[in-house]
XYZ file of N, CA and C in Angstrom:
315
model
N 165.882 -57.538 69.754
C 166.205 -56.121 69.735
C 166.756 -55.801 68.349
N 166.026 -54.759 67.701
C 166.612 -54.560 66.772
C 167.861 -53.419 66.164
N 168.398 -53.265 65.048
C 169.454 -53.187 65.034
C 169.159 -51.318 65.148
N 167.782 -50.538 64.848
C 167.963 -49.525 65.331
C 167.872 -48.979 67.104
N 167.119 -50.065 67.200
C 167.143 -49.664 68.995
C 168.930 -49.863 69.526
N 169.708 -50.649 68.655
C 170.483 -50.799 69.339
C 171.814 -49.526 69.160
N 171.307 -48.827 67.649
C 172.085 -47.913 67.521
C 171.850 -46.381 68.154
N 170.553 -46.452 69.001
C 169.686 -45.328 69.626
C 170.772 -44.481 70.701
N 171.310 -43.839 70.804
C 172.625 -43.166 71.654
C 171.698 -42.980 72.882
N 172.684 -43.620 73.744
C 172.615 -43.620 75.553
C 172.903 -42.804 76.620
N 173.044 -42.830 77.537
C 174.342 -42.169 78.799
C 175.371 -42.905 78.191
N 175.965 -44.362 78.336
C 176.870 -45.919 78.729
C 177.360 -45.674 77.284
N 176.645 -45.377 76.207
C 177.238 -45.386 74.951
C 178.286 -44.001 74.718
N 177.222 -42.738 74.967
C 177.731 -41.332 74.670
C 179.224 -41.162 75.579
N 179.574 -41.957 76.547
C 180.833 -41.923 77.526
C 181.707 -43.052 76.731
N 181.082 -44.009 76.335
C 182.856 -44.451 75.548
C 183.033 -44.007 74.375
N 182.259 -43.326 73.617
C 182.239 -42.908 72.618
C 183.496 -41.832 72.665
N 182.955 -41.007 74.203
C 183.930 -40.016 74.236
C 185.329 -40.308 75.080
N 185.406 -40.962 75.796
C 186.456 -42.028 76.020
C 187.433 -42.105 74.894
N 186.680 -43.086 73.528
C 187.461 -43.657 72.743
C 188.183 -42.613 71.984
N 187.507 -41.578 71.935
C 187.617 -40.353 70.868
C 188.554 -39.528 71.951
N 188.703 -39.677 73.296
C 189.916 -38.957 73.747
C 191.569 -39.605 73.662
N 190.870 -40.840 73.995
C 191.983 -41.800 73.513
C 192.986 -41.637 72.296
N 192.497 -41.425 71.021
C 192.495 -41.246 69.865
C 193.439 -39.566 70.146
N 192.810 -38.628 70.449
C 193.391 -37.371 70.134
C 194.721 -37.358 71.376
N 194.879 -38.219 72.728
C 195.874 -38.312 73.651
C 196.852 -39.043 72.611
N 196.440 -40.237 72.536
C 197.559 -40.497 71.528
C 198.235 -40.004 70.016
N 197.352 -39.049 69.217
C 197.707 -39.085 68.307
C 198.409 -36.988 68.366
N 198.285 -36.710 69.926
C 198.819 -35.413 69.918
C 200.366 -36.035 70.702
N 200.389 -37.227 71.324
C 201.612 -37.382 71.929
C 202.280 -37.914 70.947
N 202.018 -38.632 69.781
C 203.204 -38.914 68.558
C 202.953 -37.729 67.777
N 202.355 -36.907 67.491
C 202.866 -35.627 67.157
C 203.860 -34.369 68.066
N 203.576 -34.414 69.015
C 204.739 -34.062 69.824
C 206.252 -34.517 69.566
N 206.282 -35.930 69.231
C 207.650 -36.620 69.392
C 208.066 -36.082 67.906
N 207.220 -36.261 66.684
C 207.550 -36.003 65.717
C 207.722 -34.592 65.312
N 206.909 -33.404 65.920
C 207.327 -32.355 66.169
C 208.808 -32.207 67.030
N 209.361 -32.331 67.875
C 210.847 -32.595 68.398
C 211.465 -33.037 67.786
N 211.438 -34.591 67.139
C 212.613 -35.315 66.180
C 212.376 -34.304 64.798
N 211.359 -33.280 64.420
C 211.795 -32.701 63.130
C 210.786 -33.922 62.151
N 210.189 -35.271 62.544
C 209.418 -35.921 61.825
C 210.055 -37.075 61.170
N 211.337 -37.465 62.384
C 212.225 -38.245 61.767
C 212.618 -39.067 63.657
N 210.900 -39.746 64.126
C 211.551 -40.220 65.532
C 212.423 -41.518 65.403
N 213.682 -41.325 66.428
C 214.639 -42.274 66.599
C 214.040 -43.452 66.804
N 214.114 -44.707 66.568
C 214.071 -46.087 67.267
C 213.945 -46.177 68.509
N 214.532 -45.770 69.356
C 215.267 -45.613 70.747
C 213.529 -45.166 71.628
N 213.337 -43.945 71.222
C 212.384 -42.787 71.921
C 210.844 -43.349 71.062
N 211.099 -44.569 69.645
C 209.412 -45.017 69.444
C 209.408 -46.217 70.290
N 210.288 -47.031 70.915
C 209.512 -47.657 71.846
C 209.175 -47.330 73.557
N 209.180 -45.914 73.281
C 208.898 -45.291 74.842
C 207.617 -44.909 74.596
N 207.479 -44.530 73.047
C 206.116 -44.038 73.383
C 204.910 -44.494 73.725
N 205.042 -45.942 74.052
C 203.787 -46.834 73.892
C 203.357 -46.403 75.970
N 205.002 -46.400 76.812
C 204.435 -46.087 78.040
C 204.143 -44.898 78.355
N 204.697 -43.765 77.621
C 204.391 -42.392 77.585
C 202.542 -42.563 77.577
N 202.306 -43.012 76.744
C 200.847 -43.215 75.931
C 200.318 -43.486 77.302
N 200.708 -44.849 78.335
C 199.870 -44.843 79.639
C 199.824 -44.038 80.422
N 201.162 -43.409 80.603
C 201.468 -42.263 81.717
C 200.523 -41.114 81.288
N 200.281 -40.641 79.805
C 199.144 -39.610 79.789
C 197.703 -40.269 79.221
N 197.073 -41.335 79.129
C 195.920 -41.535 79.467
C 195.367 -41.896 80.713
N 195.968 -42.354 81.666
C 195.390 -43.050 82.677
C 195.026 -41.889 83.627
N 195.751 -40.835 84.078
C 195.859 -39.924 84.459
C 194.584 -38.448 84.112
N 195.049 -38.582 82.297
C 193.958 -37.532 81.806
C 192.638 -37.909 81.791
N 192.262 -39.602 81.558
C 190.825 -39.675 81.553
C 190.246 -40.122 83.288
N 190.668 -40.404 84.138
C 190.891 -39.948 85.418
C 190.302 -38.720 85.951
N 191.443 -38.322 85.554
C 190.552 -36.237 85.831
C 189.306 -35.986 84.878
N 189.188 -36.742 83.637
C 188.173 -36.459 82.697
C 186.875 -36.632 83.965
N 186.853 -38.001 84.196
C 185.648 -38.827 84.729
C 185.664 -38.257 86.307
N 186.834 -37.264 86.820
C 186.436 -37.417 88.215
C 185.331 -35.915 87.918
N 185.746 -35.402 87.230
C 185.270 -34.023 86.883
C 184.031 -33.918 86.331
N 183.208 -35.181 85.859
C 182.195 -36.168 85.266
C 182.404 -35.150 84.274
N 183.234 -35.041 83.347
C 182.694 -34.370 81.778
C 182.358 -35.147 80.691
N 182.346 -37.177 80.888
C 182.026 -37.489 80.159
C 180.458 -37.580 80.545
N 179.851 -37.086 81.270
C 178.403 -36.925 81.622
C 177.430 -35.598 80.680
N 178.005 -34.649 80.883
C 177.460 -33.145 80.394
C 177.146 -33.513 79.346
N 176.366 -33.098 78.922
C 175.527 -32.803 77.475
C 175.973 -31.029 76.875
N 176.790 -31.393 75.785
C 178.075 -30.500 75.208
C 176.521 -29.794 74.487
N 176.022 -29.815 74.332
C 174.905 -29.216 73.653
C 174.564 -27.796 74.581
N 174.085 -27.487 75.921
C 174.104 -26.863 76.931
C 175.107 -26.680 77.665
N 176.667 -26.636 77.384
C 178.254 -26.047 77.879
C 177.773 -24.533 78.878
N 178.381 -24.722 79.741
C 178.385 -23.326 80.672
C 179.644 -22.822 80.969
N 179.826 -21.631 81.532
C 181.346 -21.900 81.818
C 181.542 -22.703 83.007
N 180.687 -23.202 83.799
C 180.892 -23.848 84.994
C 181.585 -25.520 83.981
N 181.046 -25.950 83.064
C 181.433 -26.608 82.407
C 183.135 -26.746 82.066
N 183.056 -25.325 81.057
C 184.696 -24.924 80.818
C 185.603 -24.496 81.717
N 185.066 -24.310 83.101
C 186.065 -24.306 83.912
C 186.906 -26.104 84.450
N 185.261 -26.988 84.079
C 186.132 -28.473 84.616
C 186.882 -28.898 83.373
N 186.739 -28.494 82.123
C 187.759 -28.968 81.127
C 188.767 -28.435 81.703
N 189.035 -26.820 81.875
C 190.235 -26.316 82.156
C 191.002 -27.193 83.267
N 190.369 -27.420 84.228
C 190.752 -28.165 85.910
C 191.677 -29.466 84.979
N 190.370 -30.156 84.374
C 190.417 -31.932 84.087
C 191.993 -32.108 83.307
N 192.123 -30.905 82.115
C 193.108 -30.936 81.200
C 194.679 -30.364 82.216
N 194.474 -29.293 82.328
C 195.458 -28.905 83.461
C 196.002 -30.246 84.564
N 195.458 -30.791 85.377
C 195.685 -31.434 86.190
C 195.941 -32.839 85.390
N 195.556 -33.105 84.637
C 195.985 -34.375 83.989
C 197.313 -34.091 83.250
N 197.405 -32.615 83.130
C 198.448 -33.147 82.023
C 200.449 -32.805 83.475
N 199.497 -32.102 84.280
C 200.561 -32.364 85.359
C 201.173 -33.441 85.977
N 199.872 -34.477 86.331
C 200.175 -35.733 86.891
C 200.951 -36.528 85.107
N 200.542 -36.431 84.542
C 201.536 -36.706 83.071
C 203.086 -36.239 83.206
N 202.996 -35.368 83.712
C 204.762 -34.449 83.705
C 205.176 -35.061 85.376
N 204.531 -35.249 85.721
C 205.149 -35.403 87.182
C 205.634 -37.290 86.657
N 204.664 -37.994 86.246
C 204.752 -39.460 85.738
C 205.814 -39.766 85.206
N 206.410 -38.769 84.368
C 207.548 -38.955 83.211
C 208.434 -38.629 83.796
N 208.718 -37.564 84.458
C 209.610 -36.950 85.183
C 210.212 -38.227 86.515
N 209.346 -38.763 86.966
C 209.746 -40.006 87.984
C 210.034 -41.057 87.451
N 209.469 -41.596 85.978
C 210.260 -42.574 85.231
C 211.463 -42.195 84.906
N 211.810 -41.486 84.564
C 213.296 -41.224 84.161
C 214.285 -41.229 85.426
Protein backbone atom coordinates (compact mmCIF):
# COMPACT_ATOMS: atom_id res chain seq x y z
CA UNK A 1 0.00 0.00 0.00
CA UNK A 2 1.28 2.99 -0.89
CA UNK A 3 2.04 6.03 0.89
CA UNK A 4 -0.73 8.01 -1.14
CA UNK A 5 -3.50 5.51 -0.70
CA UNK A 6 -2.63 5.69 2.73
CA UNK A 7 -2.94 9.44 3.04
CA UNK A 8 -6.47 9.26 0.96
CA UNK A 9 -9.06 10.76 3.88
CA UNK A 10 -11.71 8.19 5.21
CA UNK A 11 -14.89 8.02 7.55
CA UNK A 12 -12.12 6.22 10.64
CA UNK A 13 -9.57 8.91 9.66
CA UNK A 14 -11.92 12.23 9.19
CA UNK A 15 -13.33 11.28 13.09
CA UNK A 16 -9.97 11.29 14.85
CA UNK A 17 -8.82 13.88 13.02
CA UNK A 18 -11.71 15.69 14.51
CA UNK A 19 -11.46 14.10 17.83
CA UNK A 20 -7.82 15.15 18.05
CA UNK A 21 -8.52 18.71 16.91
CA UNK A 22 -11.32 18.92 19.67
CA UNK A 23 -9.07 17.71 22.09
CA UNK A 24 -6.61 20.39 21.28
CA UNK A 25 -9.21 23.41 21.40
CA UNK A 26 -10.97 21.60 25.01
CA UNK A 27 -7.76 21.82 26.34
CA UNK A 28 -6.22 24.76 25.16
CA UNK A 29 -9.67 26.94 25.94
CA UNK A 30 -9.59 25.35 29.58
CA UNK A 31 -5.87 26.73 30.29
CA UNK A 32 -6.98 29.83 28.85
CA UNK A 33 -9.78 30.13 31.11
CA UNK A 34 -7.46 29.55 34.19
CA UNK A 35 -5.10 32.08 32.79
CA UNK A 36 -7.82 34.42 31.98
CA UNK A 37 -8.93 34.24 36.00
CA UNK A 38 -5.30 34.15 37.48
CA UNK A 39 -4.78 37.52 35.21
CA UNK A 40 -1.99 35.04 33.26
CA UNK A 41 -0.12 34.38 36.32
CA UNK A 42 -1.77 30.53 37.30
CA UNK A 43 -0.88 29.53 40.92
CA UNK A 44 1.01 26.13 41.40
CA UNK A 45 -1.79 24.92 43.52
CA UNK A 46 -4.84 25.29 40.65
CA UNK A 47 -1.87 23.99 37.57
CA UNK A 48 -1.97 20.71 38.97
CA UNK A 49 -5.83 20.51 38.88
CA UNK A 50 -5.87 21.26 35.58
CA UNK A 51 -4.72 18.07 34.17
CA UNK A 52 -8.26 16.48 35.94
CA UNK A 53 -10.30 19.44 34.99
CA UNK A 54 -8.94 18.50 31.35
CA UNK A 55 -10.80 14.82 31.97
CA UNK A 56 -13.85 16.11 33.58
CA UNK A 57 -14.38 18.32 30.27
CA UNK A 58 -13.27 15.92 27.58
CA UNK A 59 -14.78 12.78 28.43
CA UNK A 60 -18.09 14.23 28.79
CA UNK A 61 -17.85 16.82 25.69
CA UNK A 62 -16.64 14.25 23.16
CA UNK A 63 -19.38 11.86 24.51
CA UNK A 64 -22.12 14.23 23.56
CA UNK A 65 -19.89 15.00 20.41
CA UNK A 66 -20.20 11.18 19.21
CA UNK A 67 -23.64 10.51 20.76
CA UNK A 68 -24.97 13.34 18.56
CA UNK A 69 -22.72 11.58 15.64
CA UNK A 70 -21.19 15.08 14.62
CA UNK A 71 -18.04 13.47 14.12
CA UNK A 72 -19.93 11.73 11.13
CA UNK A 73 -21.55 14.87 9.08
CA UNK A 74 -19.80 16.10 6.29
CA UNK A 75 -19.27 20.01 7.44
CA UNK A 76 -19.30 20.70 3.75
CA UNK A 77 -23.39 20.26 3.57
CA UNK A 78 -24.14 21.82 7.55
CA UNK A 79 -27.99 22.27 8.00
CA UNK A 80 -29.43 23.74 10.81
CA UNK A 81 -30.62 20.32 11.81
CA UNK A 82 -26.82 19.97 12.05
CA UNK A 83 -26.33 23.30 14.21
CA UNK A 84 -28.90 22.48 16.34
CA UNK A 85 -26.74 19.04 17.49
CA UNK A 86 -23.59 21.26 17.98
CA UNK A 87 -25.79 23.52 20.05
CA UNK A 88 -27.37 20.20 22.11
CA UNK A 89 -23.60 18.35 21.99
CA UNK A 90 -21.75 21.71 23.35
CA UNK A 91 -24.49 22.76 25.83
CA UNK A 92 -24.89 19.42 27.43
CA UNK A 93 -21.30 18.62 27.61
CA UNK A 94 -20.32 21.54 29.01
CA UNK A 95 -23.09 20.98 31.87
CA UNK A 96 -22.12 17.48 32.70
CA UNK A 97 -18.45 19.44 32.93
CA UNK A 98 -20.01 21.91 35.65
CA UNK A 99 -21.97 19.36 37.32
CA UNK A 100 -18.31 17.06 37.33
CA UNK A 101 -16.40 19.89 39.00
CA UNK A 102 -18.94 20.98 41.13
CA UNK A 103 -19.06 17.18 42.78
CA UNK A 104 -15.27 17.05 42.90
CA UNK A 105 -14.98 19.76 45.09
Amino acid sequence: MGLITRLRPTSPKRAIFFVVCDIAVFAGSLYAAFALRFDGHIPETWLAVIPAFLVFAIVPKLACNAALRLYRMTWRFVSAREEFNVFIATSLGSVAFGILVFLEH
